[in-house]
Short mmCIF file of C-alpha atoms in Angstrom, two decimals:
data_model
loop_
_atom_site.label_atom_id
_atom_site.label_comp_id
_atom_site.label_asym_id
_atom_site.label_seq_id
_atom_site.Cartn_x
_atom_site.Cartn_y
_atom_site.Cartn_z
CA MET A 1 129.79 106.49 45.20
CA THR A 2 132.73 104.44 45.72
CA GLU A 3 132.40 101.32 47.71
CA LEU A 4 133.86 100.37 50.84
CA PRO A 5 136.40 97.69 51.38
CA LYS A 6 135.17 94.97 53.10
CA PHE A 7 136.88 92.68 55.43
CA ASN A 8 136.46 88.74 56.07
CA ALA A 9 137.18 86.84 58.87
CA TYR A 10 139.92 84.62 58.45
CA ILE A 11 139.05 81.17 59.97
CA ASN A 12 140.63 77.99 59.09
CA GLY A 13 142.97 79.09 56.22
CA GLU A 14 140.21 80.88 54.72
CA TRP A 15 138.64 84.54 53.86
CA VAL A 16 134.99 84.00 55.17
CA ALA A 17 132.46 85.80 55.67
CA PRO A 18 130.01 85.94 59.47
CA SER A 19 127.55 83.59 59.28
CA ASP A 20 124.92 85.88 59.98
CA GLY A 21 125.93 88.08 56.77
CA ARG A 22 126.29 91.54 58.86
CA TYR A 23 129.64 93.44 59.09
CA PHE A 24 129.90 96.94 61.09
CA GLU A 25 131.80 100.28 59.96
CA THR A 26 135.02 101.40 60.82
CA VAL A 27 135.70 104.87 61.02
CA ASN A 28 139.21 106.74 60.11
CA PRO A 29 139.51 109.44 63.77
CA TYR A 30 141.32 111.72 61.69
CA THR A 31 138.47 112.65 58.64
CA ALA A 32 135.66 111.17 60.36
CA GLU A 33 134.57 109.22 57.83
CA VAL A 34 133.67 105.48 57.54
CA TRP A 35 136.64 104.16 55.42
CA ALA A 36 135.62 100.39 55.69
CA GLN A 37 133.00 97.36 56.40
CA VAL A 38 134.86 94.67 58.78
CA ALA A 39 132.92 91.26 59.30
CA ARG A 40 130.26 91.09 62.53
CA CYS A 41 131.01 87.78 63.37
CA THR A 42 128.71 85.34 65.97
CA PRO A 43 129.28 82.83 68.51
CA GLU A 44 128.99 80.31 65.68
CA ASP A 45 131.73 82.16 63.82
CA ALA A 46 134.06 81.54 67.08
CA ASN A 47 133.42 78.47 67.47
CA ARG A 48 134.25 77.63 63.76
CA ALA A 49 137.48 79.18 64.30
CA VAL A 50 138.00 77.06 67.51
CA GLU A 51 137.13 74.05 66.76
CA ALA A 52 139.59 74.97 63.89
CA ALA A 53 142.41 76.08 66.07
CA HIS A 54 142.30 72.77 67.78
CA THR A 55 141.95 70.58 65.05
CA ALA A 56 145.40 72.32 64.42
CA LEU A 57 147.04 71.41 67.29
CA THR A 58 146.23 68.11 67.73
CA ARG A 59 146.48 66.61 64.03
CA GLY A 60 147.09 68.84 61.79
CA GLU A 61 149.99 69.49 60.01
CA TRP A 62 151.11 71.81 62.84
CA SER A 63 151.38 69.05 64.80
CA LYS A 64 153.73 67.59 62.96
CA LEU A 65 155.91 69.88 63.41
CA ASN A 66 158.64 70.06 65.68
CA ALA A 67 160.00 72.91 67.24
CA THR A 68 162.73 73.76 64.44
CA GLN A 69 160.50 73.75 61.85
CA ARG A 70 158.17 75.59 63.80
CA GLY A 71 160.99 78.45 64.33
CA ALA A 72 161.96 78.92 61.41
CA LEU A 73 158.01 79.50 60.25
CA VAL A 74 157.64 82.22 63.06
CA HIS A 75 161.12 83.98 61.77
CA ARG A 76 159.89 83.96 57.60
CA LEU A 77 156.62 85.77 59.64
CA GLY A 78 159.28 88.13 61.33
CA ASP A 79 161.13 88.74 57.26
CA LEU A 80 157.55 89.34 55.98
CA ILE A 81 156.29 92.16 58.53
CA LYS A 82 159.47 93.71 58.04
CA GLU A 83 158.54 93.62 53.98
CA HIS A 84 155.34 95.33 55.18
CA ALA A 85 155.85 97.59 57.87
CA GLN A 86 154.93 100.94 56.11
CA GLU A 87 151.61 99.44 55.12
CA LEU A 88 150.48 98.14 58.56
CA ALA A 89 151.64 101.19 59.92
CA GLU A 90 149.56 103.32 57.45
CA TYR A 91 146.25 100.82 58.18
CA GLU A 92 147.03 101.22 62.17
CA VAL A 93 146.44 104.82 61.54
CA ARG A 94 143.20 104.93 59.59
CA ASP A 95 141.97 102.77 61.94
CA ASN A 96 143.86 104.76 65.13
CA GLY A 97 144.38 107.82 64.60
CA LYS A 98 147.49 107.52 66.28
CA LEU A 99 151.20 108.97 64.71
CA ILE A 100 152.33 107.63 61.45
CA ASN A 101 156.22 108.55 63.22
CA GLU A 102 154.96 105.94 66.30
CA MET A 103 152.95 103.22 64.58
CA LEU A 104 155.80 102.85 61.89
CA ALA A 105 158.54 102.74 64.76
CA GLN A 106 156.56 100.44 66.03
CA CYS A 107 155.58 97.84 62.98
CA ASN A 108 159.29 98.26 61.94
CA TYR A 109 160.52 97.33 65.65
CA LEU A 110 157.73 94.19 65.50
CA PRO A 111 159.45 91.70 63.75
CA GLN A 112 162.39 91.49 66.40
CA TRP A 113 159.60 89.67 68.55
CA PHE A 114 159.36 86.90 65.55
CA TYR A 115 163.13 86.43 65.68
CA TYR A 116 163.53 86.23 69.47
CA TYR A 117 160.35 83.66 69.63
CA GLY A 118 161.40 82.13 66.57
CA GLY A 119 164.83 81.21 67.65
CA LEU A 120 163.60 80.47 71.09
CA ALA A 121 161.20 77.59 69.83
CA ASP A 122 163.91 74.72 70.20
CA LYS A 123 165.43 76.08 73.47
CA ILE A 124 163.06 75.36 75.74
CA GLU A 125 164.63 72.34 77.10
CA GLY A 126 162.88 70.05 79.93
CA ALA A 127 165.24 68.35 82.89
CA VAL A 128 166.55 64.77 84.02
CA ILE A 129 165.54 65.21 87.89
CA PRO A 130 167.88 63.19 89.85
CA ILE A 131 164.68 61.29 92.21
CA ASP A 132 164.92 59.84 95.63
CA LYS A 133 162.77 57.14 94.23
CA PRO A 134 164.74 53.91 93.85
CA ASP A 135 164.79 52.48 89.99
CA VAL A 136 163.00 55.73 88.82
CA PHE A 137 163.38 57.45 85.74
CA ASN A 138 161.99 60.99 85.84
CA PHE A 139 161.95 63.60 83.72
CA THR A 140 160.23 66.80 82.70
CA ARG A 141 159.22 68.07 78.86
CA HIS A 142 157.01 71.30 78.09
CA GLU A 143 154.24 71.06 75.72
CA PRO A 144 152.00 73.96 74.25
CA ILE A 145 148.75 74.46 76.80
CA GLY A 146 146.74 74.69 73.66
CA VAL A 147 144.00 76.86 71.65
CA VAL A 148 144.40 80.72 73.04
CA ALA A 149 142.08 83.16 72.89
CA ALA A 150 144.29 86.32 72.27
CA ILE A 151 142.06 89.64 72.77
CA THR A 152 144.12 92.89 71.64
CA PRO A 153 142.85 96.67 72.27
CA TRP A 154 142.58 99.70 70.11
CA ASN A 155 146.35 101.50 70.91
CA SER A 156 148.68 99.65 69.72
CA PRO A 157 146.90 96.39 68.15
CA LEU A 158 149.85 95.08 66.02
CA LEU A 159 152.48 95.22 69.09
CA LEU A 160 149.89 93.95 71.15
CA LEU A 161 149.12 91.00 70.32
CA SER A 162 153.05 90.34 69.02
CA PHE A 163 153.51 89.86 72.63
CA LYS A 164 150.87 87.06 72.19
CA LEU A 165 150.84 85.94 68.61
CA ALA A 166 155.23 85.42 68.86
CA PRO A 167 155.71 82.93 71.63
CA ALA A 168 152.22 80.77 71.48
CA LEU A 169 153.22 80.23 67.52
CA ALA A 170 156.84 79.57 68.98
CA ALA A 171 155.80 77.17 71.99
CA GLY A 172 153.23 75.03 69.33
CA CYS A 173 150.32 76.73 70.16
CA THR A 174 147.18 77.81 67.96
CA LEU A 175 145.29 80.64 68.25
CA VAL A 176 142.22 82.31 67.92
CA ILE A 177 142.49 86.38 67.73
CA LYS A 178 140.14 88.92 68.95
CA PRO A 179 140.88 92.31 67.88
CA SER A 180 139.05 95.61 69.29
CA GLU A 181 136.12 96.21 67.14
CA PHE A 182 137.74 100.12 66.33
CA THR A 183 140.97 98.38 65.24
CA SER A 184 140.69 94.87 62.79
CA THR A 185 142.19 95.90 59.93
CA SER A 186 145.82 95.71 60.91
CA THR A 187 145.67 92.28 62.13
CA LEU A 188 143.58 91.04 59.21
CA LYS A 189 146.36 92.66 56.85
CA LEU A 190 148.73 90.81 59.53
CA MET A 191 146.77 87.65 58.09
CA GLU A 192 147.78 87.56 54.28
CA LEU A 193 151.37 87.38 55.52
CA VAL A 194 149.88 84.68 58.01
CA GLU A 195 149.59 82.94 54.68
CA LYS A 196 152.15 83.80 53.08
CA ALA A 197 154.63 82.43 55.04
CA GLY A 198 153.77 79.45 54.99
CA PHE A 199 151.06 78.77 58.74
CA PRO A 200 149.29 74.90 58.28
CA PRO A 201 145.11 76.38 58.25
CA GLY A 202 143.29 76.76 61.74
CA VAL A 203 146.85 78.10 63.54
CA VAL A 204 146.07 80.90 63.22
CA ASN A 205 142.42 82.63 62.56
CA VAL A 206 140.66 85.83 63.38
CA VAL A 207 137.35 87.04 63.94
CA THR A 208 136.11 90.15 64.57
CA GLY A 209 132.73 91.89 66.14
CA PHE A 210 132.55 92.42 69.54
CA GLY A 211 133.04 91.65 72.61
CA ALA A 212 129.44 90.32 73.79
CA GLU A 213 129.21 88.66 70.78
CA ALA A 214 132.54 87.44 69.39
CA GLY A 215 135.08 87.94 72.28
CA ALA A 216 132.83 86.18 75.05
CA ALA A 217 131.93 83.19 72.92
CA LEU A 218 136.04 82.59 72.66
CA VAL A 219 136.29 83.19 76.74
CA GLU A 220 133.73 80.56 77.39
CA HIS A 221 134.50 78.37 75.06
CA PRO A 222 135.47 74.76 76.52
CA LYS A 223 138.41 74.35 74.13
CA VAL A 224 140.29 77.37 74.56
CA ALA A 225 143.10 76.60 77.11
CA LYS A 226 144.58 80.11 77.10
CA VAL A 227 143.28 83.95 77.22
CA ALA A 228 146.19 86.18 76.32
CA PHE A 229 143.44 89.98 77.71
CA THR A 230 145.02 93.50 76.81
CA GLY A 231 142.56 95.93 77.63
CA GLY A 232 140.75 97.97 80.65
CA THR A 233 140.71 96.52 84.34
CA GLU A 234 136.63 96.54 84.45
CA SER A 235 136.72 93.82 81.73
CA GLY A 236 139.75 92.41 82.20
CA ALA A 237 138.31 91.95 85.38
CA TYR A 238 135.16 90.46 83.50
CA VAL A 239 137.05 88.04 81.67
CA TYR A 240 139.09 86.24 84.40
CA GLN A 241 135.36 85.77 86.41
CA GLN A 242 134.37 84.23 82.82
CA ALA A 243 138.19 82.15 82.32
CA ALA A 244 137.97 80.52 85.93
CA LYS A 245 134.61 79.15 85.06
CA THR A 246 136.75 76.65 83.01
CA LEU A 247 140.05 77.06 84.43
CA LYS A 248 141.52 78.62 81.98
CA ARG A 249 145.24 80.20 82.22
CA CYS A 250 144.98 84.11 81.81
CA THR A 251 147.80 86.90 80.69
CA LEU A 252 145.76 89.64 82.00
CA GLU A 253 147.50 92.90 80.93
CA LEU A 254 145.66 95.90 82.47
CA GLY A 255 144.96 99.94 82.96
CA GLY A 256 147.48 102.15 85.12
CA LYS A 257 147.63 105.03 86.47
CA SER A 258 151.60 105.09 86.80
CA PRO A 259 153.79 108.00 88.53
CA ASN A 260 156.67 109.58 87.01
CA ILE A 261 158.78 110.63 89.80
CA VAL A 262 160.76 113.53 89.16
CA PHE A 263 163.49 114.13 92.01
CA ASP A 264 165.23 117.50 92.75
CA ASP A 265 168.50 116.14 91.83
CA ALA A 266 167.09 115.74 87.80
CA VAL A 267 168.58 116.41 84.87
CA LEU A 268 165.57 118.76 84.13
CA ASP A 269 165.85 118.85 80.29
CA ASP A 270 165.36 115.23 80.30
CA ALA A 271 162.89 114.50 82.86
CA ILE A 272 160.69 117.31 81.28
CA LYS A 273 160.97 115.05 78.09
CA GLY A 274 160.48 111.70 79.65
CA VAL A 275 157.05 113.71 81.35
CA ILE A 276 155.41 114.60 78.07
CA SER A 277 156.74 111.32 76.41
CA GLY A 278 155.12 109.71 79.08
CA ILE A 279 151.60 111.51 79.08
CA PHE A 280 151.26 113.01 75.27
CA ALA A 281 152.78 110.68 73.26
CA ALA A 282 150.30 108.54 71.77
CA THR A 283 147.59 111.27 73.07
CA GLY A 284 148.24 109.91 76.47
CA GLN A 285 145.75 106.25 74.80
CA THR A 286 148.72 103.86 76.48
CA CYS A 287 148.44 101.60 79.13
CA ILE A 288 151.83 102.86 80.64
CA ALA A 289 150.55 106.42 80.84
CA GLY A 290 152.75 108.52 83.04
CA SER A 291 149.51 110.62 84.06
CA ARG A 292 150.60 110.94 87.70
CA LEU A 293 154.05 113.66 87.75
CA LEU A 294 155.38 113.65 91.48
CA VAL A 295 157.79 116.32 91.76
CA GLN A 296 159.99 117.03 94.49
CA GLU A 297 158.87 120.72 96.42
CA GLY A 298 162.54 121.94 96.01
CA ILE A 299 162.25 121.90 92.15
CA TYR A 300 158.53 121.63 91.72
CA ASP A 301 157.54 125.63 90.36
CA GLU A 302 160.16 125.63 88.14
CA PHE A 303 159.94 122.19 86.70
CA VAL A 304 156.45 122.80 86.52
CA THR A 305 156.85 126.47 84.26
CA ARG A 306 159.23 124.73 82.59
CA LEU A 307 157.09 121.76 81.62
CA VAL A 308 154.14 123.46 80.74
CA ASP A 309 155.76 125.89 78.39
CA PHE A 310 157.38 123.07 76.51
CA ALA A 311 153.88 121.23 76.41
CA ARG A 312 151.99 124.31 74.61
CA SER A 313 154.51 123.90 71.26
CA ALA A 314 153.26 120.51 70.85
CA ARG A 315 151.59 120.42 67.18
CA MET A 316 148.20 118.62 66.96
CA GLY A 317 147.11 117.77 63.58
CA ASN A 318 146.86 115.03 60.92
CA PRO A 319 148.44 111.67 62.33
CA LEU A 320 149.82 110.73 59.14
CA ASP A 321 151.87 114.18 58.73
CA PRO A 322 155.41 113.63 60.75
CA ASN A 323 155.55 116.48 62.04
CA THR A 324 152.50 116.23 64.37
CA GLN A 325 152.45 115.70 67.48
CA VAL A 326 149.66 114.48 68.89
CA GLY A 327 146.71 113.51 67.32
CA PRO A 328 143.05 112.50 67.78
CA VAL A 329 141.44 110.20 70.25
CA THR A 330 140.74 106.95 68.75
CA THR A 331 136.77 106.81 69.87
CA PRO A 332 134.23 109.17 70.05
CA GLN A 333 133.43 107.18 73.31
CA GLN A 334 136.71 107.60 75.09
CA TYR A 335 136.70 112.04 73.67
CA ASP A 336 133.57 112.18 76.17
CA LYS A 337 135.06 109.47 78.49
CA ILE A 338 138.46 112.33 78.10
CA LEU A 339 136.35 115.07 78.77
CA LYS A 340 134.54 113.77 81.62
CA TYR A 341 137.51 113.30 83.90
CA ILE A 342 138.48 116.77 82.82
CA ALA A 343 135.18 118.19 84.52
CA VAL A 344 135.76 115.79 87.26
CA ALA A 345 139.47 117.50 87.84
CA LYS A 346 137.74 120.87 87.84
CA ASP A 347 135.40 120.54 90.66
CA GLU A 348 137.47 118.30 92.95
CA GLY A 349 139.52 121.65 92.51
CA ALA A 350 142.41 121.08 90.83
CA GLU A 351 143.91 123.68 88.71
CA VAL A 352 144.22 123.60 85.04
CA LEU A 353 147.66 124.83 83.78
CA LEU A 354 147.56 123.62 80.19
CA GLY A 355 144.53 123.02 78.15
CA GLY A 356 141.14 121.61 79.61
CA GLY A 357 138.83 120.70 76.77
CA PRO A 358 137.93 120.57 73.45
CA ALA A 359 140.88 121.32 70.41
CA SER A 360 139.28 122.65 67.10
CA GLY A 361 140.64 124.78 64.35
CA PRO A 362 141.99 123.54 60.40
CA GLU A 363 144.89 121.06 61.83
CA CYS A 364 142.10 118.74 63.55
CA GLY A 365 140.33 118.32 59.94
CA ASN A 366 137.08 116.62 60.43
CA SER A 367 137.27 115.19 63.61
CA LYS A 368 135.26 115.96 66.71
CA TRP A 369 137.81 114.05 69.15
CA PHE A 370 140.97 116.20 69.54
CA VAL A 371 141.29 117.20 73.56
CA GLN A 372 144.12 120.00 73.98
CA PRO A 373 146.85 118.65 75.77
CA THR A 374 145.79 119.26 79.30
CA ILE A 375 148.09 119.79 82.61
CA PHE A 376 146.35 120.17 86.39
CA GLY A 377 148.50 121.69 89.30
CA GLY A 378 147.04 121.68 93.15
CA VAL A 379 146.23 117.68 92.34
CA HIS A 380 146.62 115.53 95.67
CA ASN A 381 146.42 111.32 95.50
CA LYS A 382 142.98 111.52 97.38
CA MET A 383 141.04 112.76 93.90
CA ARG A 384 139.95 110.42 91.31
CA ILE A 385 141.94 112.20 88.85
CA ALA A 386 144.41 111.19 90.40
CA GLN A 387 142.99 107.28 91.25
CA GLU A 388 141.19 106.36 88.25
CA GLU A 389 142.39 105.98 84.44
CA VAL A 390 142.02 108.48 82.10
CA PHE A 391 143.62 107.19 78.36
CA GLY A 392 144.19 110.63 77.64
CA PRO A 393 146.33 113.56 77.09
CA VAL A 394 145.74 114.69 81.00
CA LEU A 395 148.43 115.16 83.13
CA SER A 396 148.34 115.16 87.14
CA ILE A 397 151.00 116.84 89.41
CA ILE A 398 151.30 116.32 93.21
CA ARG A 399 153.98 117.66 94.98
CA PHE A 400 155.60 115.95 97.28
CA LYS A 401 158.70 116.63 100.29
CA THR A 402 160.74 113.64 100.80
CA ASP A 403 161.58 110.20 99.29
CA GLU A 404 159.95 108.51 101.43
CA GLU A 405 156.75 110.52 100.76
CA ALA A 406 157.02 109.73 97.02
CA VAL A 407 156.84 106.16 97.69
CA GLU A 408 153.92 106.64 99.31
CA ILE A 409 151.60 108.40 97.08
CA ALA A 410 153.22 106.34 93.95
CA ASN A 411 152.45 102.66 95.73
CA ASP A 412 148.96 104.38 97.01
CA ILE A 413 146.41 103.50 93.54
CA ALA A 414 145.10 100.25 92.97
CA PHE A 415 147.70 100.06 89.92
CA GLY A 416 150.80 98.78 89.34
CA LEU A 417 152.00 98.74 85.75
CA ALA A 418 154.68 101.16 86.07
CA ALA A 419 156.39 104.16 87.45
CA GLY A 420 159.15 105.93 86.35
CA VAL A 421 162.15 107.57 88.61
CA TRP A 422 164.44 110.86 87.71
CA THR A 423 167.23 110.96 89.50
CA GLN A 424 171.31 111.20 89.21
CA SER A 425 171.87 109.08 92.40
CA ILE A 426 172.38 105.30 91.87
CA LYS A 427 171.17 105.07 95.48
CA ARG A 428 167.85 106.85 95.42
CA ALA A 429 167.17 105.16 92.06
CA LEU A 430 167.81 101.57 93.51
CA THR A 431 166.44 102.37 96.77
CA ILE A 432 163.50 103.71 94.87
CA SER A 433 162.87 101.76 92.49
CA ASN A 434 163.08 98.49 94.79
CA ALA A 435 160.39 100.18 96.57
CA ILE A 436 157.64 100.62 94.26
CA ARG A 437 155.36 98.12 93.99
CA ALA A 438 154.52 98.04 89.80
CA GLY A 439 155.36 95.67 87.21
CA THR A 440 158.50 98.16 85.54
CA ILE A 441 160.60 100.48 86.91
CA TRP A 442 161.94 103.00 84.12
CA VAL A 443 164.96 105.53 85.68
CA ASN A 444 166.08 108.17 83.91
CA THR A 445 163.94 106.89 80.73
CA TYR A 446 160.23 106.04 80.38
CA ARG A 447 157.68 104.27 77.80
CA SER A 448 160.64 101.75 76.86
CA ILE A 449 160.13 98.21 75.45
CA SER A 450 161.57 95.32 74.52
CA TYR A 451 161.26 91.81 73.45
CA MET A 452 163.93 90.77 75.48
CA SER A 453 162.51 92.15 78.87
CA PRO A 454 159.10 90.55 80.73
CA PHE A 455 155.99 93.43 81.31
CA GLY A 456 153.14 93.21 83.29
CA GLY A 457 151.38 94.47 86.30
CA TYR A 458 151.24 94.17 89.49
CA LYS A 459 147.67 94.71 91.88
CA MET A 460 144.97 95.36 89.03
CA SER A 461 147.20 96.14 85.97
CA GLY A 462 147.25 92.73 85.88
CA LEU A 463 148.59 89.05 86.08
CA GLY A 464 151.17 87.29 83.98
CA ARG A 465 154.11 88.60 82.02
CA GLU A 466 154.77 89.27 77.87
CA ASN A 467 158.31 88.98 76.46
CA GLY A 468 161.28 87.26 77.24
CA ILE A 469 161.87 83.80 78.28
CA GLU A 470 159.01 84.25 80.68
CA GLY A 471 156.76 85.14 78.42
CA MET A 472 157.00 82.12 76.41
CA LYS A 473 156.95 79.62 79.39
CA GLU A 474 152.75 82.07 79.73
CA TYR A 475 152.08 79.80 77.10
CA LEU A 476 154.06 76.04 77.86
CA GLN A 477 152.87 73.43 80.78
CA THR A 478 154.82 71.06 82.89
CA LYS A 479 154.30 67.37 81.75
CA SER A 480 156.57 65.21 84.45
CA VAL A 481 157.56 61.45 83.62
CA TRP A 482 158.06 58.78 84.78
CA ILE A 483 159.57 55.51 83.91
CA SER A 484 160.51 52.35 86.21
CA THR A 485 163.56 50.08 85.35
CA ALA A 486 162.51 47.84 88.55
CA THR A 487 162.00 43.47 87.61
CA ASP A 488 159.47 43.10 90.43
CA VAL A 489 156.25 45.18 90.88
CA PRO A 490 156.24 46.83 94.58
CA ASN A 491 153.77 45.81 96.89
CA PRO A 492 150.51 47.39 95.08
CA PHE A 493 149.19 48.56 98.30
CA VAL A 494 151.66 51.08 99.00
CA MET A 495 152.45 54.12 97.65
CA ARG A 496 156.12 55.02 95.98
#
């Protein structure tokens, strides 16, 4: 029997076994086979990683580098990611079952985060303040917030890690990363590139394992200054509660139930492609999924008919095959959850227009985790299928009459991560995008992201922003420095 690859944790520049010697298995969602073992880190391991990060921050070689030198290292990491994009993408597919086309596109794009923030590292400037006090010189400076715990999900591990890693390093922070237990290997492969780039020991660390063990220990650790978390809303709320006990800063990118709104003046062919991209790309396993489709009454019948016909042609299969369009669900837990919500929708009276159950056949390989691309009609916004995040290839279609009704339905939700608007009217595009309470609004496109543009949620979709200059600021804190130039000491009993 071939021995499985074994992945250790990465702490203080070394590959280390978990303190109690335990490992857990990681499964390929398409072959349904265990293909590797990953370190099951303990709170002791997490503590060791935080201490290494804190030492690197406060008195290690990293603390002595200036911003330009840090930026050069970050840029070098981008170069190495570019060289190894194919390998990193294949590790992601093996772990999470998403399409090689999607994962390779992401990995080819990742270097831009490191180039952007590497260049930004020495462009963050303080200010001299024309203070209203006599004989005082006052200025501000921006300093790294400290040790960052970066907790990442299983759907796009390296992309969502880069949202955190690149700006945190450019800001001068150090990190302990806790990837999802379902998708740890690509993050660990990235650490080989961190080593090769020349980052000093302790600057970037990875502890693998489970949230209740390694993850909780990071969130609760007194030397962690900030938690950057991407994941489900319930887990994010718990992280926020625990972090508040030691007043940690938090960036939380959480769930969504995004409306994708098609108006009667839209270019229907473009809108159909945008709707398909919004829900069936990535097997619907994305926080920004356009899982609520709002279609204006005048085009409803034609649009839905054409949409269903298009969706019916989606090719399921091996995610490593470039011709595959829909891959397996990543985890058995998520597979069960998706089927549960499909049953809930049927019980609520939603009409199955396409799919509506498990998928099987030779194209599904050995996987038991394929779900048919599913479309429900006859949905109203109070149904659970319209209010709760499914995180799978399940689309709910809601009919609306007026612009005002579309906005009302779009905002009548606990989430506020993203929204799509399909219209040829610039007036409508601006009016609707202003009215929808969500962090990202796409007009005549969907699922577009950039390292240059801030990303994050309103309401229960999260706190803070990632990407762009705003993303950098999340890892900095401002210090105000006062220097007296007075020749005489003023009255010590009166505030100056």
